[in-house]
Coordinates of C-alpha atoms and ligand atoms in Angstrom, one line a residue:
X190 CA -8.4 -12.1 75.6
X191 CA -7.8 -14.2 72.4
X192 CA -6.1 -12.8 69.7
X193 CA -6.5 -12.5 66.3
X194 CA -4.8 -15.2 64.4
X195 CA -5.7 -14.3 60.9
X196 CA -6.3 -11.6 59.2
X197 CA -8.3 -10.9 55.7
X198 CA -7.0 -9.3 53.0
X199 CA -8.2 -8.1 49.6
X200 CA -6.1 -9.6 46.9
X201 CA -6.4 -6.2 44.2
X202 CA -6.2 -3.7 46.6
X203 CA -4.3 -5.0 49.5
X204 CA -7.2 -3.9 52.2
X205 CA -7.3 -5.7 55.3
X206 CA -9.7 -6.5 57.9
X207 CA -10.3 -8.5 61.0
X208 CA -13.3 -10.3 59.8
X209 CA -14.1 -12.0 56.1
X210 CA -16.6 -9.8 54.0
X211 CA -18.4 -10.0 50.5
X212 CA -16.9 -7.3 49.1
X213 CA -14.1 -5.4 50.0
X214 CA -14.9 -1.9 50.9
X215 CA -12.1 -0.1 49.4
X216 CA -11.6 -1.1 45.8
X217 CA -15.5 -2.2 45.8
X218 CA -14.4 -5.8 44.2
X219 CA -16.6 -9.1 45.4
X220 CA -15.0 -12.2 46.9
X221 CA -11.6 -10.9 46.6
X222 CA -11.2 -11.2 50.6
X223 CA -8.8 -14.0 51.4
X224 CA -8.4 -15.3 54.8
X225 CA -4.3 -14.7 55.7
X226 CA -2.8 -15.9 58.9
X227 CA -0.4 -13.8 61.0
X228 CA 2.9 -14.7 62.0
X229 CA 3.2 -14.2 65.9
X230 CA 6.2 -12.1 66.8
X231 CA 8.2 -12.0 69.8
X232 CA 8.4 -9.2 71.7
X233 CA 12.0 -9.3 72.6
X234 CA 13.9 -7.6 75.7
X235 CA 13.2 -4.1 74.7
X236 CA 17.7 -3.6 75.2
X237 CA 18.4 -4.3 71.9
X238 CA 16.5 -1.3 70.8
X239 CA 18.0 1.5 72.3
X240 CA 18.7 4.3 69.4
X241 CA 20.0 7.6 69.6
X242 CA 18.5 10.6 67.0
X243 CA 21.2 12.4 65.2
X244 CA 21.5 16.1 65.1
X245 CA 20.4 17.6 61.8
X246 CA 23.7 19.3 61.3
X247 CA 25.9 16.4 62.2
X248 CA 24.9 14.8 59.6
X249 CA 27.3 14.4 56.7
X250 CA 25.8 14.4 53.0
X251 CA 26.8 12.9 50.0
X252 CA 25.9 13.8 46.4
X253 CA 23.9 10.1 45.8
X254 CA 26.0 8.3 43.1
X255 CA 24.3 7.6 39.6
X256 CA 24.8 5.8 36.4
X257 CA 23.5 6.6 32.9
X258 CA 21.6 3.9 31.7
X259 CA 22.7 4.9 27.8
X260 CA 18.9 5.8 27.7
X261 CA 18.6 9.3 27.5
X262 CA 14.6 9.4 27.7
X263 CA 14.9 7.0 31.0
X264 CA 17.8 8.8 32.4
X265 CA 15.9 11.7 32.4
X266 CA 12.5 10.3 33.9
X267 CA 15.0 8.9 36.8
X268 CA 16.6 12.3 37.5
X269 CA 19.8 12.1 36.0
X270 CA 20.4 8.0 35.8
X271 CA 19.8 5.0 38.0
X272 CA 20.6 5.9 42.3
X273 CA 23.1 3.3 43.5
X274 CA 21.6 1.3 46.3
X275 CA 17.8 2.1 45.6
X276 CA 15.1 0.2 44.8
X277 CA 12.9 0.9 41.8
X278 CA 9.4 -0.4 40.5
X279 CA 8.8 -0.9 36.6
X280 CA 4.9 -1.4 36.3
X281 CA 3.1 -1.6 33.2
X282 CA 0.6 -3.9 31.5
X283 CA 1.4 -7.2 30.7
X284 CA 3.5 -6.9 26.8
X285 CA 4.0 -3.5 27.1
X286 CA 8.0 -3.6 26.9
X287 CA 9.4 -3.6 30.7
X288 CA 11.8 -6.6 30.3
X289 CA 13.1 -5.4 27.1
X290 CA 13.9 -2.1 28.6
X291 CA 15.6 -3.5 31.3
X292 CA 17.6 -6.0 29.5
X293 CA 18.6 -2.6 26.9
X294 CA 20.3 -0.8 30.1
X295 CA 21.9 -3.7 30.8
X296 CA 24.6 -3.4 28.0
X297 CA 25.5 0.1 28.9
X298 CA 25.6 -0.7 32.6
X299 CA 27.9 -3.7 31.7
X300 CA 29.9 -1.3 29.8
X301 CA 30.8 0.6 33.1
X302 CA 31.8 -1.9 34.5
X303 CA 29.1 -3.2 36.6
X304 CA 27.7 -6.4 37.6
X305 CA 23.9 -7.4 37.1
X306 CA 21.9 -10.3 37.8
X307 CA 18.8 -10.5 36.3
X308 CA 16.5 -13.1 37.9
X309 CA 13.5 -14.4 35.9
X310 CA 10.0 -16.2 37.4
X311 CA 9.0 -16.1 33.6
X312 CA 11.1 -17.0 31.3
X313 CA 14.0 -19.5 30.6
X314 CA 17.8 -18.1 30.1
X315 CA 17.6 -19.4 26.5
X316 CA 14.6 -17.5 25.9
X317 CA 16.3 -14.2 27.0
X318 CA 19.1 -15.1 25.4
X319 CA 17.1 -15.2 22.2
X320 CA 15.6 -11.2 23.4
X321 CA 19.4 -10.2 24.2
X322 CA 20.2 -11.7 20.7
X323 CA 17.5 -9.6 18.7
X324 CA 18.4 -6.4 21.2
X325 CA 22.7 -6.7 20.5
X326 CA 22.9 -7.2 24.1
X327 CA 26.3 -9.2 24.4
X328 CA 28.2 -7.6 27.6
X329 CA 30.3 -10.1 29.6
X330 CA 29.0 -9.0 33.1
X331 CA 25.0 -10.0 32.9
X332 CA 24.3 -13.2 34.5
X333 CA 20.8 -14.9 34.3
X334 CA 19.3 -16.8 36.9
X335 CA 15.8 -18.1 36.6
X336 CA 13.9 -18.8 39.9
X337 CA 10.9 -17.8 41.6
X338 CA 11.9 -18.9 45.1
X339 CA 12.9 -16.0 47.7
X340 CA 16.0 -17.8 49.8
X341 CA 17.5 -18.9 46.7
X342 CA 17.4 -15.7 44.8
X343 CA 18.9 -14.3 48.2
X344 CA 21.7 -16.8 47.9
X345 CA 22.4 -16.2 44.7
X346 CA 22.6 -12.4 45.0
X347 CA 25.0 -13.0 48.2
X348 CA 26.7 -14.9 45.8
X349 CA 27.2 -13.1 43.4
X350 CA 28.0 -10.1 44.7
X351 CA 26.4 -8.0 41.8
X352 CA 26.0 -4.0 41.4
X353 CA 22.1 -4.4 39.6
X354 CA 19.6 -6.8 40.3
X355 CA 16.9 -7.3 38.2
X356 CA 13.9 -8.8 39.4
X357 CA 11.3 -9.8 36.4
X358 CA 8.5 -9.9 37.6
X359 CA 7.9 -9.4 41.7
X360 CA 4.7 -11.8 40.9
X361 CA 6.5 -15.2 40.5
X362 CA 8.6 -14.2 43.5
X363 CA 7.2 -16.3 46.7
X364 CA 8.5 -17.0 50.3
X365 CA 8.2 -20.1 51.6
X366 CA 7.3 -18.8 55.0
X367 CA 4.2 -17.1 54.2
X368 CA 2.1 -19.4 53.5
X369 CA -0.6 -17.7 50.8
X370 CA -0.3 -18.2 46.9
X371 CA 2.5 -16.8 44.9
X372 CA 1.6 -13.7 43.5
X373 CA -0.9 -12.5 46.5
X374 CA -0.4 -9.4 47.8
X375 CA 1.1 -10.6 51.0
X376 CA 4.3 -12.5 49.2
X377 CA 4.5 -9.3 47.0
X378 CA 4.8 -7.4 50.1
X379 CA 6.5 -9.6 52.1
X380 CA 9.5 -10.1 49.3
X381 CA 9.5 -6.6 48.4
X382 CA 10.2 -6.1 52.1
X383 CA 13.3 -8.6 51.8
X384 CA 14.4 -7.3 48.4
X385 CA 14.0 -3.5 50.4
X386 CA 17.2 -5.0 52.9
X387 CA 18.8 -6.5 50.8
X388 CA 18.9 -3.3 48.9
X389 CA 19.4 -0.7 51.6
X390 CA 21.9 -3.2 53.8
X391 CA 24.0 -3.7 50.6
X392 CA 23.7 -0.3 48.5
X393 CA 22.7 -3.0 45.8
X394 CA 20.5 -1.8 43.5
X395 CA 17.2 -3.8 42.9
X396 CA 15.0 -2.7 39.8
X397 CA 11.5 -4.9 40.8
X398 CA 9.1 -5.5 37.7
X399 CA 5.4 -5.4 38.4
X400 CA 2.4 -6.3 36.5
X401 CA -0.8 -3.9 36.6
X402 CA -3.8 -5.7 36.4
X403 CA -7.1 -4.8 34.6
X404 CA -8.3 -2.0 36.6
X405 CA -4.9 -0.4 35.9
X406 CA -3.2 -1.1 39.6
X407 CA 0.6 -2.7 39.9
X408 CA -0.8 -6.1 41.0
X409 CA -0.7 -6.7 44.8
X410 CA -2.1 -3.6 44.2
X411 CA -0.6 0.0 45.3
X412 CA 1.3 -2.0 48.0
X413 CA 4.7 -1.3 46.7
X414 CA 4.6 2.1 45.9
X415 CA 5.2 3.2 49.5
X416 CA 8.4 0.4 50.3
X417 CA 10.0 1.3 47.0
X418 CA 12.3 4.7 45.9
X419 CA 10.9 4.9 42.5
X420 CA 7.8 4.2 40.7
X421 CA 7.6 4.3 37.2
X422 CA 5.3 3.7 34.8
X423 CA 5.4 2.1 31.4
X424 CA 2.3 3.0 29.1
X425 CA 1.5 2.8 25.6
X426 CA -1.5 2.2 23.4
X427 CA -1.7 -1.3 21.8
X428 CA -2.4 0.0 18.3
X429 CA 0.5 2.6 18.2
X430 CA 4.4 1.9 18.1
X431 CA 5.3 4.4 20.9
X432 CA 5.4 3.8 24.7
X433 CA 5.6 6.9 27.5
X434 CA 7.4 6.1 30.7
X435 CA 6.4 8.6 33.3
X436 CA 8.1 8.4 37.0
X437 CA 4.8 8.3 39.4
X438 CA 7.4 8.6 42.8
X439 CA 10.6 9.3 43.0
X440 CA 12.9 10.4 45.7
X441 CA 15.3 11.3 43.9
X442 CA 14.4 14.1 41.2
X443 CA 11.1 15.3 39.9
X444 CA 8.0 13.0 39.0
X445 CA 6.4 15.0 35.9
X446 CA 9.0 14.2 33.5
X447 CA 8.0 11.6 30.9
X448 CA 9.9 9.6 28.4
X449 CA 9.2 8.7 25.0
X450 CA 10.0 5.7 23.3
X451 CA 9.0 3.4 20.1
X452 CA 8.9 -0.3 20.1
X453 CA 11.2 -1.5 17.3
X454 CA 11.9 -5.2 16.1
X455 CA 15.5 -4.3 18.0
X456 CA 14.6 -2.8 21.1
X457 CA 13.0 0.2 22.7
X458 CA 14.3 3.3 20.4
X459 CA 14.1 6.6 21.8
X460 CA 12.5 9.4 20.6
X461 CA 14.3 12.7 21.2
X462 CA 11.6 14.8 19.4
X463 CA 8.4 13.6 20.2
X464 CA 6.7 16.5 18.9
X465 CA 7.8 15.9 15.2
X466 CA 7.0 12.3 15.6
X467 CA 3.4 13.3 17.0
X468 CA 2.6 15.0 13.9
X469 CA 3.9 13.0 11.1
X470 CA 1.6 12.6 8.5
X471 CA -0.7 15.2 9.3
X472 CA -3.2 16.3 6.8
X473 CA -3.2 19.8 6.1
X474 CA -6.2 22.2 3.9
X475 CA -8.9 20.6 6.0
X476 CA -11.3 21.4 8.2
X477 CA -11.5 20.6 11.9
X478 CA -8.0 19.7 13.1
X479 CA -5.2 21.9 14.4
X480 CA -2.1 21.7 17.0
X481 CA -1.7 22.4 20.2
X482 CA 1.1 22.1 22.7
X483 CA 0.9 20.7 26.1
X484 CA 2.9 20.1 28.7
X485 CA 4.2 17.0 30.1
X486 CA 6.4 17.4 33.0
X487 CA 8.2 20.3 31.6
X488 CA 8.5 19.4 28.1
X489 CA 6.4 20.9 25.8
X490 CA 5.0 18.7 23.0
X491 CA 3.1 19.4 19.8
X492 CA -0.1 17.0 19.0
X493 CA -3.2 16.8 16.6
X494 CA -6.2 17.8 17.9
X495 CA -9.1 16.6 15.2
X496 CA -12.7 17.0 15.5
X497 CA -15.7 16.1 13.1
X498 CA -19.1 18.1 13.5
X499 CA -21.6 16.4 11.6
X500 CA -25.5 16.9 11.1
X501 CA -27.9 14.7 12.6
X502 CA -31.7 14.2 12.6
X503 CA -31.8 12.3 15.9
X504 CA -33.2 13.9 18.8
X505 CA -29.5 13.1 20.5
X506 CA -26.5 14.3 19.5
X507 CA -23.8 12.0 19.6
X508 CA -20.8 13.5 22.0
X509 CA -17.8 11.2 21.8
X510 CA -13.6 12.2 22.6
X511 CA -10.8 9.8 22.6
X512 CA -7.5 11.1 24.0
X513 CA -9.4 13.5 26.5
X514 CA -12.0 14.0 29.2
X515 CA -15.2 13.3 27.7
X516 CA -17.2 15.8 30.1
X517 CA -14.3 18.4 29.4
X518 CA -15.6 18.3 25.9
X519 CA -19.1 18.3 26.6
X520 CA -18.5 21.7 28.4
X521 CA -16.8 22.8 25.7
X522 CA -19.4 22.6 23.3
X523 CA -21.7 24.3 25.9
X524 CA -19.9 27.1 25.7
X525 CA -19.1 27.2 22.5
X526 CA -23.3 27.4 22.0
X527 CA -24.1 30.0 24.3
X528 CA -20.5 32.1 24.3
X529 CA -19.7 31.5 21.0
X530 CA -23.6 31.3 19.5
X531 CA -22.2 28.3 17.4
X532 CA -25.7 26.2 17.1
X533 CA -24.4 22.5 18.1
X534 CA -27.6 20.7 19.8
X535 CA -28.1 19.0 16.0
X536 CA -24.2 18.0 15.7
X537 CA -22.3 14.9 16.5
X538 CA -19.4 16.0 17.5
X539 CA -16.4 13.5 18.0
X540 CA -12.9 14.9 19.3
X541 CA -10.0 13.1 19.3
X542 CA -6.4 13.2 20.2
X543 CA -4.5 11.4 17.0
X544 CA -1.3 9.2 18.3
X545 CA -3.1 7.5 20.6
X546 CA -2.0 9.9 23.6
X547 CA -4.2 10.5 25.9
X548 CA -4.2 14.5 28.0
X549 CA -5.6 16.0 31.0
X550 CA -4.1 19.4 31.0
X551 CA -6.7 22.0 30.6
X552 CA -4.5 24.1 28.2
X553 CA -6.0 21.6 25.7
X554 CA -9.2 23.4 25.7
X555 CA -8.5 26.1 23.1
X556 CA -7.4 24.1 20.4
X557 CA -10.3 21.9 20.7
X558 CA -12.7 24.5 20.6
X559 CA -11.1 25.8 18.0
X560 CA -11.1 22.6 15.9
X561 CA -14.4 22.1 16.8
X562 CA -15.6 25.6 15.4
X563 CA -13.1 24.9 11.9
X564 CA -15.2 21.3 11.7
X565 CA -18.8 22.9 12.0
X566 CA -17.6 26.0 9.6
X567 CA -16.2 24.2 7.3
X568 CA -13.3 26.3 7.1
X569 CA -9.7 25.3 8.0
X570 CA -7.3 26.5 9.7
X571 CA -4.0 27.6 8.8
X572 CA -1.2 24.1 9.0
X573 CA 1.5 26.7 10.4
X574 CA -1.2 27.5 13.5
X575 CA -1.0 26.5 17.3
X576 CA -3.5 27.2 19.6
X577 CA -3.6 26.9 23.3
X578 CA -5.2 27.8 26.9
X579 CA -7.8 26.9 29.1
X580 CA -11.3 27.9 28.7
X581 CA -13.8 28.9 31.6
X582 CA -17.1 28.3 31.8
X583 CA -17.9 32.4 31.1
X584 CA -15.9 31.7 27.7
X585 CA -13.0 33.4 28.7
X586 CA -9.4 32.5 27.9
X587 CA -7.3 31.6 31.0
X588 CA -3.3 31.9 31.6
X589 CA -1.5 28.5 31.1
X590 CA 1.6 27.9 32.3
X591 CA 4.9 28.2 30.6
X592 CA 3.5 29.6 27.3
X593 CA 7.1 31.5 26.4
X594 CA 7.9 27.2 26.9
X595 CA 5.2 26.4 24.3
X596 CA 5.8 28.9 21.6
X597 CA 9.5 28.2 21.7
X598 CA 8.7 24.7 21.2
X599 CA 6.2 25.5 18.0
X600 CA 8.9 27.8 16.9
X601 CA 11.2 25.1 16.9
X602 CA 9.0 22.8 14.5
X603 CA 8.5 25.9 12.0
X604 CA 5.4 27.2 13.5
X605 CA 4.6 30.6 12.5
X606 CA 2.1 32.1 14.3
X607 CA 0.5 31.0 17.8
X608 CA -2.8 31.7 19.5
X609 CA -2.3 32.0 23.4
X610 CA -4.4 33.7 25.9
X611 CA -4.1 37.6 26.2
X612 CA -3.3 36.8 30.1
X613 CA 0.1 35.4 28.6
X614 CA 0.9 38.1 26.7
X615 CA 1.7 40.2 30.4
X616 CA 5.1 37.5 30.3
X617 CA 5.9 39.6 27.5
X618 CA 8.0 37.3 25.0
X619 CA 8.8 37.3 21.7
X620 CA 10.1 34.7 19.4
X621 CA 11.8 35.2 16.4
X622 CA 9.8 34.2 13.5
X623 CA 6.3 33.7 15.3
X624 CA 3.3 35.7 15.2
X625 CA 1.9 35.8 18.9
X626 CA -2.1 36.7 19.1
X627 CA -3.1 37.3 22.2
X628 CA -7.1 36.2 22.8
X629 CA -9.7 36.6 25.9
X630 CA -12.4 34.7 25.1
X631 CA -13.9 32.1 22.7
X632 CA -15.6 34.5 20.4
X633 CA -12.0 36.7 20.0
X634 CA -10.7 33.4 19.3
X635 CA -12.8 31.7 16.6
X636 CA -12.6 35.6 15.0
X637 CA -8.8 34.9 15.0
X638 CA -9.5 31.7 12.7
X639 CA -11.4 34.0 10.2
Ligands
ADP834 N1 10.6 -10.5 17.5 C1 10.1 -9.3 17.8 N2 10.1 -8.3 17.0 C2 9.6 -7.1 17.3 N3 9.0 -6.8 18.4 C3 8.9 -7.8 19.3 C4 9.4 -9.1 19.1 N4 9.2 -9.8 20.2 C5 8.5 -9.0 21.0 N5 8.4 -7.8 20.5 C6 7.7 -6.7 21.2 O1 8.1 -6.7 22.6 C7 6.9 -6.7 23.3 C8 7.1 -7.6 24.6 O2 8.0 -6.9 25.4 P1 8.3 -7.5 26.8 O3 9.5 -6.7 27.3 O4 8.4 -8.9 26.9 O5 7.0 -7.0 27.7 P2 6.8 -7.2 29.3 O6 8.0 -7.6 29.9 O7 6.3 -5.8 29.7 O8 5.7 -8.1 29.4 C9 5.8 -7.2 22.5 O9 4.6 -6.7 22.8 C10 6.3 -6.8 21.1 O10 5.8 -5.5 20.8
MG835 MG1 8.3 -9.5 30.7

């Protein structure tokens, strides 16, 4: 029987079948199908590949050895610093700040003593010379290479022998071997693959930047996530000054922590207290906005919420949120109208989130209700007020998680009193200088506003 020579493979999502289609029936894209050929390999002997399991208590652990990055908001996304010998994906849009965070740890890593290369497809050593220049990056022990080509970076990291290797970004890397365009998802997989031994064979450690395209996908597509120890992700919105880093994978420590950072004309700055930065400049005395805290990972921070109810004469109210689910907030006002008898059909009512952040956590619900309700009264409420927990479709107030978490963290930015869900009261807490009210439903908690 003849055998398949070539395959066909989806350049966004990395699907792959045995015959050319249209449009590829996993990420839904037209003409992205590319025709790939496959290498034959030889079968071998079969002797060379005699392996023996290990028993489970024979094997000998070891605490994995990290180092501090001197970036106490990455640190903290990785676990407790970077894992020697693993390999880690930065993704991000285009311009978001991924070389410059990885040119910032560079310093501190030089510091202790350890060697990195960093290898660029896209830019020239004098231009990130210039970027080390503006970032005070001056350690003795970074050396810059720029080259795209596989074998050579290879060489050079034989070569040099260093501790951290930088690769920015895995889409100018290409193998000469396989023969389709740099930047297809075959030559990211396939160098990711090499950069994977090189990695695990040498307990180097290789930090791989990736692009996301459009759709929001790491170019050549979720591909890497699988090969690779970490994934993290660097987001941000354009029109704002602060970027998140949020670990989607990693095998060493948890993936719900995030990391908070602001772009500054010297570098990525942390921010240690997102929560006060969140609600800088808040107005106060007016209607329709109050805080809330959520949960990211298991830091609790303090945001905005705002809404604006206004009359309309269409037929249509306008329903629009920014920062949250849009058909979270059209439930909302449903049950705000019948739970709540709050008359809304002749509204607009726009919600947004203020910092550009943008939350799926349903403990969000009460305070936009809430702000909703202060908007279409008229009346605000208090600036020393927090409200959160989720809100059923009966109008009852559900148990979030962590509230004693929540209130501490309110208490900690001179909140004084907070509006939780009765459920949370059963944790019984108390914190010194807060008023807790416990609520069960919307209409107990748009009374508390009164
Ligand atoms: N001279 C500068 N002063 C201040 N910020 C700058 C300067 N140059 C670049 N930046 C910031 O750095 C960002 C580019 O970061 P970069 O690390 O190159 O992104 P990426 O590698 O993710 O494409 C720009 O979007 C801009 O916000
Ligand atoms: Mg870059």
């Amino acid at each position: 029987m003849a055998r398949a020579r070539s395959r066909y493979v989806c350049s966004e999502c990395g699907y792959e079948t045995v015959k050319w289609l249209g449009k590829c029936p996993s990420c839904g894209c037209f003409g992205t199908i590319n025709e790939e050929p496959v290498a034959v390999k030889s079968r071998g002997t079969g002797l060379s590949s005699q392996v023996m399991p290990q028993r489970l208590n024979e094997i000998t652990t070891q605490t994995e050895d990290r180092t501090l990055t001197g970036l106490k908001e990455l640190d903290r996304v990785l676990g407790g610093g970077l894992v020697s010998g693993s390999l880690t994906l930065v993704g991000g849009y285009p311009g978001i700040g991924k070389s410059t965070l990885l040119l910032q740890i560079c310093q501190r890593l030089g510091e202790q003593g350890k060697k990195i290369l960093y290898i660029s497809g896209e830019e020239s050593p004098r231009q990130i010379k210039m970027r080390a220049d503006r970032l005070k990056i001056h350690t003795d022990m970074l050396k810059l290479l720029s080259e795209t080509n596989m074998t050579a970076i290879e060489n050079a990291i034989n070569h040099e022998a260093a501790d951290y290797v930088i690769i920015d970004s895995i889409q100018t890397v290409y193998m000469e071997e396989v023969t389709s365009a740099p930047g297809s998802v075959t030559q990211i997989r396939e160098a990711t693959s090499r950069l994977m031994h090189i990695c695990k064979g040498r307990g180097i450690s290789v930090i791989i930047v990736g692009h996301v395209t459009k759709d929001g996908s790491i170019a050549g597509p979720r591909v890497l996530e699988h090969m690779v120890d970490t994934v993290l992700y660097f987001e941000g919105d354009k029109t704002a000054s602060y970027r998140l880093l949020r670990a989607v994978k990693n095998r060493f420590g948890g993936t719900n922590e995030i990391g908070v950072f602001e772009m500054t004309g010297e570098g990525l700055k942390e921010i240690l207290n997102p929560s006060a930065y969140m609600l800088n400049d808040r107005p106060t005395d007016v209607s329709g906005t109050v805080v809330t805290c959520t949960l990211e990972g298991t830091r609790p921070l303090l945001i905005e919420i705002q809404s604006l109810v206004s009359f309309t004469s269409f037929n249509m109210p306008r329903r629009m949120s920014t920062g949250m689910d849009f058909n979270r907030v059209t439930i909302l006002i449903a049950v705000l109208e019948k739970r709540a008898g709050l008359q809304l059909g002749s509204y607009d009512t726009y919600v947004n989130i203020t910092g550009g952040m943008r939350i799926t956590e349903p403990s969000l619900d009460a305070a936009v209700a809430a702000a909703i309700a202060s908007s279409y009264r008229d009346m605000p409420i208090p600036a020393d007020t927090v409200i959160f927990g989720e809100i059923g479709l009966t109008g009852e107030l559900r148990a979030v998680s962590m509230a004693e978490k929540r209130v501490s963290e309110a208490a900690r930015l001179g909140f004084k009193h907070c509006i939780i869900p009765r459920a949370n009261l059963r944790d019984n807490f108390s914190i010194k200088g807060v008023k807790i009210t416990g609520v069960s439903n919307v209409s107990e908690l748009l009374y508390a506003l009164q």
